[in-house]
């Protein structure tokens, strides 16, 4: 009892002492009552925290007032978006007036041949900073801006490692010429074709080296690059050296890729049952079919499981930046290694970059030196194995009999250990599909691409006339790719080879891309206070030379001399036969330009931008070589008008913009306006064993394709731009379309040439809004949303009006001899689906091989097809990004949607019937979902496989990624900080499309499904 009482006394004593101590502490505190305002009045939601104790803080109320208890000698830190952070000493009453952050207001945006303050922009330009870019397992730079920019649509590549994406800005302005935007990397406009073996011009750039993306969308912004700017411009600026102390940054990711998607086909038991029901024993066809599925009565193979694997990848990057003496510098090295989800696929990339940015002559001369190098190693897996695996007979084994087995010689189905269809010993069934594993392992297809891109840029501020700058930019972009693609000797593929049976053949390639650039311009910038004006004038000259060379040589596998073979020559040194018609194929073209731009700012209210560019291209003859591309844009900053002052407490930005401009297109290939000779590509077109030269088609009157763009926009901001965004309408008119057209027989050396025929109209509306939805002492929530509506229509396709013109074939399925499913036609969007109309019974079920006789002539012909008014182009596409931050934690995700895009499900069309057996010595599996949907039991006709039954709405909503991260400001030492994160990509897809992925080609036949990826990331800063 005494012990209990003692404990009670001790407890009471502790509480009393604690009370006195807390009273003592409280007595040392003061209660601060304060008010935070800006030039317009009280600031709502400003952060007020005790310096050194971020756990003690508050935010201002609706009137800008706050109350906070802090120690007597404390310092308060007051901050809010768009204002400079201020510190004040604690006192019973404080008044704080926040000042605008001039650096934020004067943020410059790269616009091509210079830069401009963000507030002075008059064109449609969006800049994405490094901190705003997407996170996760990013391999290709375009993934960084996925869903971030209105008017920018990025269609991701397939599931292959290192696969690239298709990029479109405000749809496309061309039919047969390139619709890719112009990519400018550190001042170097690069070719879209970086090198064979690389998916696009961006694929060899390390995403970790990128500082900003600037997307130029309207003609006012793009016309400075007039010759290739009709599809927009993406300017990439990489990270530079700094004036700070040397800083080391290390980024590391480790990724697991799950190939979770599968085409739903029948398993072995379901397939045997379906064959037994569809082809009953007792008929010649039934006996043959049931015999084939009964060869291995206990065998069951899931071929899709056999070809896929869990993909693993890692990305390692280290950079060092800072200043060494007088020299700001940055150097980086990156290594990326990906094992793909399709067996045998692999991608490896080494990157290195060096930037030096010193200044001389009292900062009058700025030197910027950039050098980047990349080595890409690819082990290409045949994506055709995906479709082959889906429909290969599930009752057959993967492997044949072991060669050590005595029965090996009698097993006619064995090729390098893989089971395949045969008609007897060493007699492959040439009409059958190849074992999917053999497609992967019996083919050696690998290549290496080496690329170097660099420039030196000199900017000299003239002594005595400091408002005038002279800028010289000299750069290069060189890429070389080499590789081999051969089948293995003894494989099923080599057994089908008519030239080298059981030996096999392939090809080796050696390709070169070279791009040299020289730009020079003068830039004069002057503030004229007497008339409250700022003038920014630029004029310059550009010279660019592109050289391409492709060389591919067909060779046999290693073999002893077999004697003379027509079209081949035996090479003793290589012990191979070499194809006789191999020769380098070089191309080159020049682009010479004169350009100028005027930016005029009057009273910070009225903005004018005028641009003129004159381009000369060697791709056109001397009469049509030059193209003149003007543009003009006007902007009115209403927010700076005196009559708007009373709105400043709510409205922080309001700008009206209008623009007009003309841009050009010349991406059609070289030498098409002159007569030339080419080697025939057909092995049968030889004379005495030598390949013949033949004249090629030509089009002497080729000229620039031109796109005229009109743009109207409104930029807005509220609460000191805590909420900001824009809305704009654009209209594009393209004339002199570079188009492939038919020519009259006998009038040229070919029946189809490229000519300037046709017009097209493209229009749309873009809207985006960004907001700091919540901001407290510990928690913030940032939101970004954008939506784009776009429509395109072909308005003319012939030189003279012809209502009966059948249009131009635009897309085909591979089955049969090639089934055309899309056309370019006047009055429709490009690549609109051109199909037969399906017939349905009274219950709404499709009737097999019955399509509508639309012209009522009593027969079904191509004349019964119709333009569906459905195309692969989305009517709307949008993106939503969200970022939550709580103390050191952050959680972000990105959603993306596409609405109104259609896909022709050719996989269902080709495999959507139970009757596909033709008694040709092999049998194929069925698309289970398609068969259940259609109920078809007959052999589908060509018309059935081109009917609108298989045209599907492929609208989707995707969560592209979600990332959870923790940032530590110091770890072990104050000099070490960083961030650790986990992320998932391809999180979910909501769609009605029945195929594997609605984000696929317009004709879905053989997609390598994108995996779901899980990534662990670590960033360290020293």
GROMACS .gro file of N, CA, C and O in nm, residues 79-175:
model
  388
   79UNK      N    1   0.523   3.335  -4.673
   79UNK     CA    2   0.542   3.299  -4.814
   79UNK      C    3   0.407   3.276  -4.881
   79UNK      O    4   0.309   3.239  -4.816
   80UNK      N    5   0.405   3.297  -5.012
   80UNK     CA    6   0.287   3.270  -5.093
   80UNK      C    7   0.331   3.263  -5.239
   80UNK      O    8   0.427   3.330  -5.280
   81UNK      N    9   0.259   3.183  -5.316
   81UNK     CA   10   0.294   3.163  -5.456
   81UNK      C   11   0.297   3.295  -5.531
   81UNK      O   12   0.204   3.375  -5.524
   82UNK      N   13   0.405   3.318  -5.606
   82UNK     CA   14   0.415   3.437  -5.689
   82UNK      C   15   0.473   3.557  -5.619
   82UNK      O   16   0.487   3.663  -5.681
   83UNK      N   17   0.505   3.543  -5.487
   83UNK     CA   18   0.562   3.654  -5.412
   83UNK      C   19   0.695   3.612  -5.352
   83UNK      O   20   0.722   3.493  -5.327
   84UNK      N   21   0.778   3.712  -5.324
   84UNK     CA   22   0.904   3.686  -5.256
   84UNK      C   23   0.876   3.648  -5.111
   84UNK      O   24   0.791   3.708  -5.045
   85UNK      N   25   0.949   3.548  -5.062
   85UNK     CA   26   0.937   3.509  -4.922
   85UNK      C   27   0.999   3.617  -4.833
   85UNK      O   28   1.107   3.670  -4.864
   86UNK      N   29   0.930   3.650  -4.724
   86UNK     CA   30   0.979   3.756  -4.635
   86UNK      C   31   0.993   3.703  -4.493
   86UNK      O   32   0.921   3.611  -4.452
   87UNK      N   33   1.087   3.763  -4.419
   87UNK     CA   34   1.108   3.729  -4.278
   87UNK      C   35   1.090   3.856  -4.196
   87UNK      O   36   1.141   3.963  -4.231
   88UNK      N   37   1.018   3.843  -4.082
   88UNK     CA   38   0.997   3.956  -3.991
   88UNK      C   39   1.014   3.906  -3.848
   88UNK      O   40   0.987   3.790  -3.817
   89UNK      N   41   1.058   3.997  -3.761
   89UNK     CA   42   1.073   3.963  -3.619
   89UNK      C   43   0.935   3.953  -3.555
   89UNK      O   44   0.843   4.029  -3.586
   90UNK      N   45   0.922   3.857  -3.464
   90UNK     CA   46   0.795   3.839  -3.393
   90UNK      C   47   0.767   3.959  -3.305
   90UNK      O   48   0.856   4.012  -3.239
   91UNK      N   49   0.642   4.003  -3.303
   91UNK     CA   50   0.597   4.116  -3.219
   91UNK      C   51   0.447   4.098  -3.198
   91UNK      O   52   0.381   4.024  -3.270
   92UNK      N   53   0.392   4.163  -3.094
   92UNK     CA   54   0.247   4.147  -3.070
   92UNK      C   55   0.163   4.182  -3.191
   92UNK      O   56   0.057   4.123  -3.213
   93UNK      N   57   0.210   4.277  -3.272
   93UNK     CA   58   0.135   4.315  -3.391
   93UNK      C   59   0.233   4.335  -3.507
   93UNK      O   60   0.332   4.408  -3.492
   94UNK      N   61   0.209   4.269  -3.619
   94UNK     CA   62   0.297   4.285  -3.735
   94UNK      C   63   0.213   4.310  -3.859
   94UNK      O   64   0.098   4.264  -3.871
   95UNK      N   65   0.269   4.384  -3.951
   95UNK     CA   66   0.206   4.412  -4.079
   95UNK      C   67   0.309   4.378  -4.188
   95UNK      O   68   0.421   4.429  -4.185
   96UNK      N   69   0.271   4.290  -4.282
   96UNK     CA   70   0.364   4.245  -4.387
   96UNK      C   71   0.302   4.273  -4.523
   96UNK      O   72   0.186   4.235  -4.548
   97UNK      N   73   0.379   4.338  -4.608
   97UNK     CA   74   0.335   4.361  -4.747
   97UNK      C   75   0.422   4.277  -4.840
   97UNK      O   76   0.545   4.297  -4.846
   98UNK      N   77   0.363   4.182  -4.908
   98UNK     CA   78   0.437   4.093  -4.998
   98UNK      C   79   0.466   4.163  -5.129
   98UNK      O   80   0.383   4.239  -5.181
   99UNK      N   81   0.585   4.135  -5.183
   99UNK     CA   82   0.627   4.192  -5.310
   99UNK      C   83   0.624   4.084  -5.418
   99UNK      O   84   0.658   3.968  -5.392
  100UNK      N   85   0.584   4.122  -5.539
  100UNK     CA   86   0.583   4.028  -5.650
  100UNK      C   87   0.722   3.969  -5.672
  100UNK      O   88   0.824   4.040  -5.658
  101UNK      N   89   0.727   3.842  -5.705
  101UNK     CA   90   0.853   3.776  -5.737
  101UNK      C   91   0.891   3.812  -5.880
  101UNK      O   92   0.835   3.757  -5.975
  102UNK      N   93   0.984   3.904  -5.895
  102UNK     CA   94   1.020   3.952  -6.029
  102UNK      C   95   1.073   3.840  -6.117
  102UNK      O   96   1.049   3.836  -6.237
  103UNK      N   97   1.146   3.746  -6.056
  103UNK     CA   98   1.202   3.637  -6.136
  103UNK      C   99   1.090   3.553  -6.196
  103UNK      O  100   1.098   3.508  -6.309
  104UNK      N  101   0.984   3.532  -6.117
  104UNK     CA  102   0.871   3.455  -6.168
  104UNK      C  103   0.800   3.530  -6.280
  104UNK      O  104   0.766   3.474  -6.383
  105UNK      N  105   0.782   3.661  -6.258
  105UNK     CA  106   0.712   3.741  -6.359
  105UNK      C  107   0.793   3.752  -6.487
  105UNK      O  108   0.738   3.765  -6.596
  106UNK      N  109   0.926   3.748  -6.474
  106UNK     CA  110   1.011   3.767  -6.590
  106UNK      C  111   1.066   3.635  -6.642
  106UNK      O  112   1.166   3.632  -6.712
  107UNK      N  113   1.002   3.524  -6.610
  107UNK     CA  114   1.044   3.395  -6.662
  107UNK      C  115   1.048   3.401  -6.814
  107UNK      O  116   0.953   3.444  -6.879
  108UNK      N  117   1.161   3.357  -6.870
  108UNK     CA  118   1.175   3.363  -7.015
  108UNK      C  119   1.140   3.228  -7.076
  108UNK      O  120   1.160   3.123  -7.015
  109UNK      N  121   1.086   3.234  -7.195
  109UNK     CA  122   1.046   3.114  -7.268
  109UNK      C  123   1.122   3.111  -7.400
  109UNK      O  124   1.128   3.210  -7.472
  110UNK      N  125   1.184   2.996  -7.429
  110UNK     CA  126   1.256   2.980  -7.555
  110UNK      C  127   1.154   2.969  -7.668
  110UNK      O  128   1.062   2.888  -7.662
  111UNK      N  129   1.170   3.052  -7.771
  111UNK     CA  130   1.073   3.053  -7.881
  111UNK      C  131   1.138   3.031  -8.017
  111UNK      O  132   1.075   3.046  -8.119
  112UNK      N  133   1.264   2.997  -8.021
  112UNK     CA  134   1.333   2.978  -8.147
  112UNK      C  135   1.411   3.102  -8.185
  112UNK      O  136   1.354   3.210  -8.198
  113UNK      N  137   1.542   3.086  -8.200
  113UNK     CA  138   1.630   3.199  -8.229
  113UNK      C  139   1.611   3.310  -8.125
  113UNK      O  140   1.594   3.427  -8.158
  114UNK      N  141   1.609   3.271  -8.000
  114UNK     CA  142   1.594   3.369  -7.894
  114UNK      C  143   1.491   3.326  -7.791
  114UNK      O  144   1.445   3.212  -7.788
  115UNK      N  145   1.457   3.420  -7.705
  115UNK     CA  146   1.360   3.394  -7.600
  115UNK      C  147   1.283   3.523  -7.572
  115UNK      O  148   1.320   3.631  -7.617
  116UNK      N  149   1.175   3.509  -7.494
  116UNK     CA  150   1.091   3.623  -7.462
  116UNK      C  151   1.033   3.601  -7.323
  116UNK      O  152   1.019   3.486  -7.277
  117UNK      N  153   1.004   3.711  -7.253
  117UNK     CA  154   0.937   3.698  -7.124
  117UNK      C  155   0.802   3.630  -7.142
  117UNK      O  156   0.731   3.656  -7.238
  118UNK      N  157   0.769   3.547  -7.046
  118UNK     CA  158   0.643   3.475  -7.055
  118UNK      C  159   0.524   3.570  -7.067
  118UNK      O  160   0.430   3.544  -7.143
  119UNK      N  161   0.530   3.682  -6.993
  119UNK     CA  162   0.418   3.776  -6.996
  119UNK      C  163   0.407   3.851  -7.129
  119UNK      O  164   0.306   3.912  -7.158
  120UNK      N  165   0.516   3.844  -7.211
  120UNK     CA  166   0.514   3.914  -7.339
  120UNK      C  167   0.479   3.824  -7.457
  120UNK      O  168   0.483   3.868  -7.572
  121UNK      N  169   0.444   3.698  -7.430
  121UNK     CA  170   0.410   3.607  -7.539
  121UNK      C  171   0.280   3.650  -7.607
  121UNK      O  172   0.183   3.687  -7.541
  122UNK      N  173   0.279   3.644  -7.739
  122UNK     CA  174   0.157   3.672  -7.813
  122UNK      C  175   0.108   3.552  -7.891
  122UNK      O  176  -0.002   3.555  -7.946
  123UNK      N  177   0.188   3.446  -7.896
  123UNK     CA  178   0.149   3.326  -7.969
  123UNK      C  179   0.108   3.213  -7.875
  123UNK      O  180   0.109   3.228  -7.752
  124UNK      N  181   0.071   3.099  -7.934
  124UNK     CA  182   0.028   2.983  -7.856
  124UNK      C  183   0.151   2.898  -7.824
  124UNK      O  184   0.198   2.820  -7.906
  125UNK      N  185   0.203   2.918  -7.704
  125UNK     CA  186   0.326   2.854  -7.661
  125UNK      C  187   0.306   2.796  -7.521
  125UNK      O  188   0.250   2.862  -7.434
  126UNK      N  189   0.349   2.671  -7.500
  126UNK     CA  190   0.342   2.608  -7.368
  126UNK      C  191   0.481   2.559  -7.331
  126UNK      O  192   0.545   2.488  -7.409
  127UNK      N  193   0.528   2.598  -7.214
  127UNK     CA  194   0.659   2.555  -7.166
  127UNK      C  195   0.641   2.464  -7.045
  127UNK      O  196   0.563   2.495  -6.954
  128UNK      N  197   0.711   2.352  -7.045
  128UNK     CA  198   0.706   2.257  -6.933
  128UNK      C  199   0.844   2.251  -6.870
  128UNK      O  200   0.942   2.218  -6.936
  129UNK      N  201   0.852   2.285  -6.741
  129UNK     CA  202   0.977   2.280  -6.669
  129UNK      C  203   1.002   2.140  -6.615
  129UNK      O  204   0.912   2.056  -6.607
  130UNK      N  205   1.126   2.114  -6.577
  130UNK     CA  206   1.166   1.980  -6.532
  130UNK      C  207   1.080   1.930  -6.416
  130UNK      O  208   1.040   1.814  -6.412
  131UNK      N  209   1.048   2.020  -6.321
  131UNK     CA  210   0.972   1.977  -6.204
  131UNK      C  211   0.827   1.945  -6.237
  131UNK      O  212   0.757   1.883  -6.156
  132UNK      N  213   0.779   1.986  -6.354
  132UNK     CA  214   0.640   1.960  -6.393
  132UNK      C  215   0.626   1.833  -6.476
  132UNK      O  216   0.515   1.793  -6.510
  133UNK      N  217   0.736   1.770  -6.511
  133UNK     CA  218   0.731   1.657  -6.602
  133UNK      C  219   0.687   1.530  -6.531
  133UNK      O  220   0.699   1.517  -6.409
  134UNK      N  221   0.636   1.434  -6.609
  134UNK     CA  222   0.590   1.308  -6.554
  134UNK      C  223   0.706   1.231  -6.493
  134UNK      O  224   0.820   1.238  -6.538
  135UNK      N  225   0.675   1.155  -6.389
  135UNK     CA  226   0.774   1.075  -6.320
  135UNK      C  227   0.750   0.927  -6.347
  135UNK      O  228   0.647   0.887  -6.400
  136UNK      N  229   0.846   0.843  -6.306
  136UNK     CA  230   0.831   0.699  -6.321
  136UNK      C  231   0.940   0.641  -6.407
  136UNK      O  232   1.049   0.697  -6.422
  137UNK      N  233   0.912   0.525  -6.468
  137UNK     CA  234   1.009   0.457  -6.553
  137UNK      C  235   1.007   0.520  -6.691
  137UNK      O  236   0.950   0.467  -6.786
  138UNK      N  237   1.069   0.635  -6.703
  138UNK     CA  238   1.069   0.711  -6.828
  138UNK      C  239   1.189   0.670  -6.912
  138UNK      O  240   1.304   0.683  -6.869
  139UNK      N  241   1.163   0.619  -7.032
  139UNK     CA  242   1.271   0.578  -7.121
  139UNK      C  243   1.290   0.676  -7.234
  139UNK      O  244   1.402   0.707  -7.273
  140UNK      N  245   1.179   0.726  -7.289
  140UNK     CA  246   1.185   0.816  -7.403
  140UNK      C  247   1.132   0.953  -7.362
  140UNK      O  248   1.036   0.963  -7.285
  141UNK      N  249   1.195   1.061  -7.411
  141UNK     CA  250   1.159   1.196  -7.365
  141UNK      C  251   1.012   1.233  -7.380
  141UNK      O  252   0.959   1.307  -7.297
  142UNK      N  253   0.944   1.183  -7.487
  142UNK     CA  254   0.806   1.224  -7.506
  142UNK      C  255   0.715   1.179  -7.391
  142UNK      O  256   0.610   1.239  -7.367
  143UNK      N  257   0.756   1.075  -7.317
  143UNK     CA  258   0.676   1.030  -7.204
  143UNK      C  259   0.671   1.135  -7.093
  143UNK      O  260   0.578   1.136  -7.011
  144UNK      N  261   0.769   1.225  -7.089
  144UNK     CA  262   0.774   1.327  -6.986
  144UNK      C  263   0.658   1.426  -6.997
  144UNK      O  264   0.619   1.487  -6.898
  145UNK      N  265   0.606   1.446  -7.120
  145UNK     CA  266   0.501   1.546  -7.138
  145UNK      C  267   0.366   1.484  -7.176
  145UNK      O  268   0.275   1.554  -7.219
  146UNK      N  269   0.354   1.355  -7.155
  146UNK     CA  270   0.231   1.284  -7.187
  146UNK      C  271   0.113   1.342  -7.109
  146UNK      O  272   0.112   1.347  -6.987
  147UNK      N  273   0.011   1.391  -7.182
  147UNK     CA  274  -0.109   1.443  -7.119
  147UNK      C  275  -0.095   1.581  -7.058
  147UNK      O  276  -0.187   1.628  -6.991
  148UNK      N  277   0.016   1.650  -7.081
  148UNK     CA  278   0.042   1.778  -7.014
  148UNK      C  279   0.003   1.900  -7.095
  148UNK      O  280  -0.019   2.007  -7.039
  149UNK      N  281  -0.005   1.889  -7.228
  149UNK     CA  282  -0.019   2.007  -7.313
  149UNK      C  283  -0.146   1.997  -7.396
  149UNK      O  284  -0.165   1.898  -7.468
  150UNK      N  285  -0.234   2.096  -7.390
  150UNK     CA  286  -0.352   2.094  -7.478
  150UNK      C  287  -0.308   2.101  -7.623
  150UNK      O  288  -0.216   2.174  -7.658
  151UNK      N  289  -0.375   2.023  -7.707
  151UNK     CA  290  -0.341   2.021  -7.849
  151UNK      C  291  -0.228   1.927  -7.883
  151UNK      O  292  -0.199   1.907  -8.002
  152UNK      N  293  -0.163   1.868  -7.783
  152UNK     CA  294  -0.053   1.775  -7.806
  152UNK      C  295  -0.101   1.633  -7.777
  152UNK      O  296  -0.133   1.601  -7.662
  153UNK      N  297  -0.108   1.549  -7.881
  153UNK     CA  298  -0.151   1.410  -7.864
  153UNK      C  299  -0.030   1.319  -7.884
  153UNK      O  300   0.041   1.330  -7.984
  154UNK      N  301  -0.007   1.233  -7.786
  154UNK     CA  302   0.104   1.138  -7.793
  154UNK      C  303   0.046   0.998  -7.786
  154UNK      O  304  -0.014   0.959  -7.686
  155UNK      N  305   0.061   0.923  -7.895
  155UNK     CA  306   0.013   0.786  -7.902
  155UNK      C  307   0.132   0.695  -7.871
  155UNK      O  308   0.226   0.685  -7.949
  156UNK      N  309   0.128   0.631  -7.756
  156UNK     CA  310   0.243   0.554  -7.710
  156UNK      C  311   0.271   0.436  -7.802
  156UNK      O  312   0.182   0.380  -7.865
  157UNK      N  313   0.400   0.399  -7.807
  157UNK     CA  314   0.440   0.283  -7.884
  157UNK      C  315   0.393   0.155  -7.819
  157UNK      O  316   0.324   0.156  -7.716
  158UNK      N  317   0.431   0.041  -7.878
  158UNK     CA  318   0.387  -0.087  -7.822
  158UNK      C  319   0.471  -0.123  -7.701
  158UNK      O  320   0.544  -0.041  -7.645
  159UNK      N  321   0.462  -0.250  -7.659
  159UNK     CA  322   0.530  -0.292  -7.537
  159UNK      C  323   0.677  -0.321  -7.553
  159UNK      O  324   0.742  -0.365  -7.457
  160UNK      N  325   0.733  -0.297  -7.670
  160UNK     CA  326   0.874  -0.326  -7.693
  160UNK      C  327   0.964  -0.233  -7.615
  160UNK      O  328   0.933  -0.116  -7.596
  161UNK      N  329   1.078  -0.283  -7.565
  161UNK     CA  330   1.170  -0.196  -7.491
  161UNK      C  331   1.226  -0.087  -7.582
  161UNK      O  332   1.269  -0.114  -7.694
  162UNK      N  333   1.222   0.036  -7.533
  162UNK     CA  334   1.274   0.148  -7.612
  162UNK      C  335   1.184   0.193  -7.724
  162UNK      O  336   1.225   0.274  -7.807
  163UNK      N  337   1.060   0.143  -7.729
  163UNK     CA  338   0.970   0.180  -7.839
  163UNK      C  339   0.933   0.327  -7.831
  163UNK      O  340   0.920   0.384  -7.722
  164UNK      N  341   0.918   0.390  -7.946
  164UNK     CA  342   0.885   0.532  -7.951
  164UNK      C  343   0.737   0.555  -7.965
  164UNK      O  344   0.656   0.463  -7.975
  165UNK      N  345   0.699   0.681  -7.965
  165UNK     CA  346   0.559   0.721  -7.972
  165UNK      C  347   0.535   0.804  -8.098
  165UNK      O  348   0.628   0.857  -8.158
  166UNK      N  349   0.408   0.814  -8.134
  166UNK     CA  350   0.368   0.904  -8.242
  166UNK      C  351   0.321   1.035  -8.180
  166UNK      O  352   0.234   1.036  -8.093
  167UNK      N  353   0.380   1.146  -8.224
  167UNK     CA  354   0.351   1.277  -8.165
  167UNK      C  355   0.276   1.362  -8.268
  167UNK      O  356   0.320   1.375  -8.383
  168UNK      N  357   0.165   1.421  -8.227
  168UNK     CA  358   0.089   1.509  -8.314
  168UNK      C  359   0.052   1.636  -8.237
  168UNK      O  360   0.005   1.630  -8.124
  169UNK      N  361   0.073   1.751  -8.302
  169UNK     CA  362   0.033   1.880  -8.247
  169UNK      C  363  -0.083   1.932  -8.331
  169UNK      O  364  -0.068   1.953  -8.451
  170UNK      N  365  -0.198   1.949  -8.267
  170UNK     CA  366  -0.319   1.994  -8.337
  170UNK      C  367  -0.344   1.908  -8.460
  170UNK      O  368  -0.361   1.957  -8.571
  171UNK      N  369  -0.346   1.777  -8.437
  171UNK     CA  370  -0.367   1.678  -8.542
  171UNK      C  371  -0.251   1.684  -8.640
  171UNK      O  372  -0.136   1.690  -8.600
  172UNK      N  373  -0.278   1.681  -8.767
  172UNK     CA  374  -0.173   1.689  -8.868
  172UNK      C  375  -0.224   1.769  -8.985
  172UNK      O  376  -0.344   1.777  -9.010
  173UNK      N  377  -0.131   1.828  -9.059
  173UNK     CA  378  -0.172   1.915  -9.169
  173UNK      C  379  -0.149   1.849  -9.305
  173UNK      O  380  -0.176   1.910  -9.407
  174UNK      N  381  -0.100   1.725  -9.308
  174UNK     CA  382  -0.065   1.660  -9.434
  174UNK      C  383  -0.131   1.524  -9.447
  174UNK      O  384  -0.177   1.466  -9.350
  175UNK      N  385  -0.132   1.474  -9.572
  175UNK     CA  386  -0.182   1.340  -9.597
  175UNK      C  387  -0.067   1.241  -9.612
  175UNK      O  388  -0.058   1.144  -9.540
   0.00000   0.00000   0.00000
